[in-house]
Short mmCIF file of C-alpha atoms and ligand atoms in Angstrom, two decimals:
data_model
loop_
_atom_site.label_atom_id
_atom_site.label_comp_id
_atom_site.label_asym_id
_atom_site.label_seq_id
_atom_site.Cartn_x
_atom_site.Cartn_y
_atom_site.Cartn_z
CA MET A 1 0.00 0.00 0.00
CA GLN A 2 1.22 3.47 -0.82
CA LEU A 3 1.90 5.77 2.10
CA ASP A 4 -0.68 8.23 0.75
CA ASP A 5 -3.33 5.53 0.78
CA LEU A 6 -2.42 4.49 4.28
CA TYR A 7 -2.59 8.09 5.46
CA ARG A 8 -5.94 8.57 3.76
CA ARG A 9 -7.27 5.50 5.55
CA VAL A 10 -6.08 6.73 8.93
CA ILE A 11 -7.75 10.10 8.34
CA MET A 12 -11.03 8.51 7.22
CA ASP A 13 -10.94 6.13 10.18
CA HIS A 14 -10.75 9.07 12.60
CA TYR A 15 -13.48 10.85 10.65
CA LYS A 16 -15.86 7.88 10.63
CA ASN A 17 -14.96 6.43 14.03
CA PRO A 18 -14.10 9.55 15.98
CA ARG A 19 -12.26 9.13 19.28
CA ASN A 20 -13.49 11.21 22.20
CA ARG A 21 -16.43 12.67 20.38
CA GLY A 22 -19.16 13.81 22.77
CA THR A 23 -19.46 15.82 25.95
CA MET A 24 -18.68 15.20 29.61
CA ASP A 25 -20.28 16.25 32.87
CA ALA A 26 -17.01 16.73 34.76
CA ASP A 27 -15.79 20.22 35.63
CA SER A 28 -14.20 21.45 32.45
CA VAL A 29 -13.16 24.35 30.24
CA THR A 30 -15.14 24.72 27.03
CA ILE A 31 -13.77 26.41 23.94
CA ASN A 32 -15.89 27.11 20.90
CA LEU A 33 -14.08 27.93 17.68
CA ASN A 34 -15.10 28.12 14.09
CA ASN A 35 -13.44 28.54 10.76
CA PRO A 36 -15.16 31.62 9.30
CA THR A 37 -14.18 30.84 5.73
CA CYS A 38 -16.18 27.60 5.63
CA GLY A 39 -18.33 27.47 8.75
CA ASP A 40 -16.71 24.41 10.32
CA ARG A 41 -16.94 24.51 14.07
CA ILE A 42 -15.63 22.73 17.10
CA SER A 43 -16.62 22.78 20.73
CA LEU A 44 -13.80 21.35 22.81
CA GLN A 45 -14.16 20.39 26.46
CA LEU A 46 -11.01 19.93 28.51
CA GLN A 47 -10.92 18.54 32.01
CA LEU A 48 -7.76 20.03 33.50
CA GLU A 49 -6.73 18.63 36.83
CA ASP A 50 -3.47 18.54 38.80
CA GLY A 51 -1.67 20.31 35.96
CA LYS A 52 -2.75 17.69 33.45
CA VAL A 53 -5.27 17.17 30.71
CA LYS A 54 -7.34 14.48 32.33
CA GLN A 55 -9.97 14.20 29.63
CA ALA A 56 -10.71 15.84 26.28
CA LYS A 57 -14.00 15.65 24.40
CA TYR A 58 -15.31 17.47 21.38
CA THR A 59 -18.34 17.99 19.22
CA GLY A 60 -18.54 19.87 15.98
CA GLU A 61 -19.10 19.74 12.29
CA GLY A 62 -16.71 20.01 9.46
CA CYS A 63 -14.61 18.48 6.78
CA SER A 64 -12.78 15.20 7.20
CA ILE A 65 -9.50 17.01 7.87
CA SER A 66 -10.85 19.25 10.64
CA MET A 67 -12.80 16.49 12.37
CA SER A 68 -10.13 13.79 12.08
CA SER A 69 -7.55 16.24 13.40
CA ALA A 70 -9.82 16.91 16.41
CA SER A 71 -10.11 13.19 17.03
CA MET A 72 -6.33 12.75 16.86
CA MET A 73 -5.63 15.79 19.02
CA THR A 74 -7.93 14.66 21.84
CA GLU A 75 -6.40 11.21 21.77
CA ALA A 76 -2.84 12.56 21.78
CA VAL A 77 -3.35 15.09 24.55
CA LYS A 78 -5.03 12.94 27.19
CA GLY A 79 -2.81 12.44 30.20
CA LYS A 80 -0.30 15.09 29.12
CA SER A 81 0.81 17.88 31.43
CA LEU A 82 -0.26 21.39 30.39
CA ASP A 83 3.29 22.20 29.25
CA GLU A 84 3.46 19.00 27.23
CA ALA A 85 0.09 19.76 25.68
CA LEU A 86 1.24 23.25 24.65
CA ALA A 87 4.47 21.81 23.24
CA LEU A 88 2.39 19.32 21.29
CA ALA A 89 0.32 22.17 19.83
CA ASP A 90 3.55 23.99 18.88
CA ASN A 91 4.91 20.85 17.26
CA PHE A 92 1.70 20.41 15.35
CA SER A 93 1.92 23.99 13.99
CA SER A 94 5.42 23.32 12.67
CA PHE A 95 4.44 19.92 11.33
CA ILE A 96 1.37 21.13 9.47
CA LYS A 97 3.49 23.78 7.75
CA GLY A 98 5.75 21.06 6.42
CA GLU A 99 8.47 20.55 9.03
CA SER A 100 9.30 16.99 9.87
CA VAL A 101 8.13 16.20 13.40
CA GLU A 102 7.58 12.84 15.06
CA PHE A 103 4.67 12.25 17.38
CA ASP A 104 4.22 9.60 20.06
CA TYR A 105 0.71 9.28 18.75
CA GLU A 106 1.65 8.36 15.20
CA ASP A 107 -1.78 8.72 13.61
CA ILE A 108 -1.16 12.48 13.52
CA GLU A 109 1.53 11.90 10.91
CA ALA A 110 -1.24 10.93 8.48
CA LEU A 111 -1.98 14.66 8.18
CA SER A 112 1.48 15.41 6.76
CA GLY A 113 0.11 15.81 3.21
CA VAL A 114 -2.01 18.75 4.34
CA SER A 115 1.03 21.05 4.34
CA LYS A 116 0.91 21.04 0.54
CA PHE A 117 -2.57 22.56 0.59
CA PRO A 118 -2.45 25.92 2.37
CA ALA A 119 -6.25 26.24 2.39
CA ARG A 120 -6.53 23.03 4.38
CA ILE A 121 -3.98 24.01 7.02
CA LYS A 122 -6.71 25.98 8.79
CA CYS A 123 -8.90 22.89 8.74
CA ALA A 124 -6.25 20.82 10.45
CA THR A 125 -5.34 23.43 13.06
CA LEU A 126 -8.86 24.33 14.26
CA ALA A 127 -8.89 21.76 17.08
CA TRP A 128 -5.30 22.50 18.07
CA ASN A 129 -6.05 26.20 18.35
CA ALA A 130 -8.95 25.30 20.62
CA LEU A 131 -6.59 23.22 22.75
CA ARG A 132 -4.12 26.08 23.10
CA LYS A 133 -6.90 28.53 23.93
CA GLY A 134 -8.36 26.21 26.55
CA ILE A 135 -5.06 25.78 28.36
CA GLU A 136 -4.13 29.46 28.19
CA GLN A 137 -7.59 30.44 29.41
CA ASP A 138 -7.23 28.19 32.42
CA ASN A 139 -3.88 29.66 33.49
FE1 FES B 1 -13.85 23.96 6.89
FE2 FES B 1 -12.06 22.22 6.50
S1 FES B 1 -13.40 22.97 5.03
S2 FES B 1 -12.35 23.36 8.26
#
């Protein structure tokens, strides 16, 4: 299988079988963001406890790139300290612009092709911007 095909499958898997989609009752920070150019939106809920991201859940609507990226982000960030989560968001920004970055949660690397399509970079970063906002808002 070509790497592109594999990556496409990983993206579609996260789109069709989203991880951490939904809401939670626990005390949490909620961040609502949208992409004004297309109307995609995300509502991200972060449960921040003891300096860590204990749980992350999201709802929203959008293209396969924005929603699969949200699924990947929530999966990658769970259990991370706030500093680690911010570093992850920084790494993602560099990665999505085309720098080579490795992630512990390898599914994220399936989005590497997005860097060639500037219009889609915003799609992929929507959830990560929400993550950053949520952590900064809590501090
Ligand atoms: Fe709207 Fe992708 S087309 S975020």
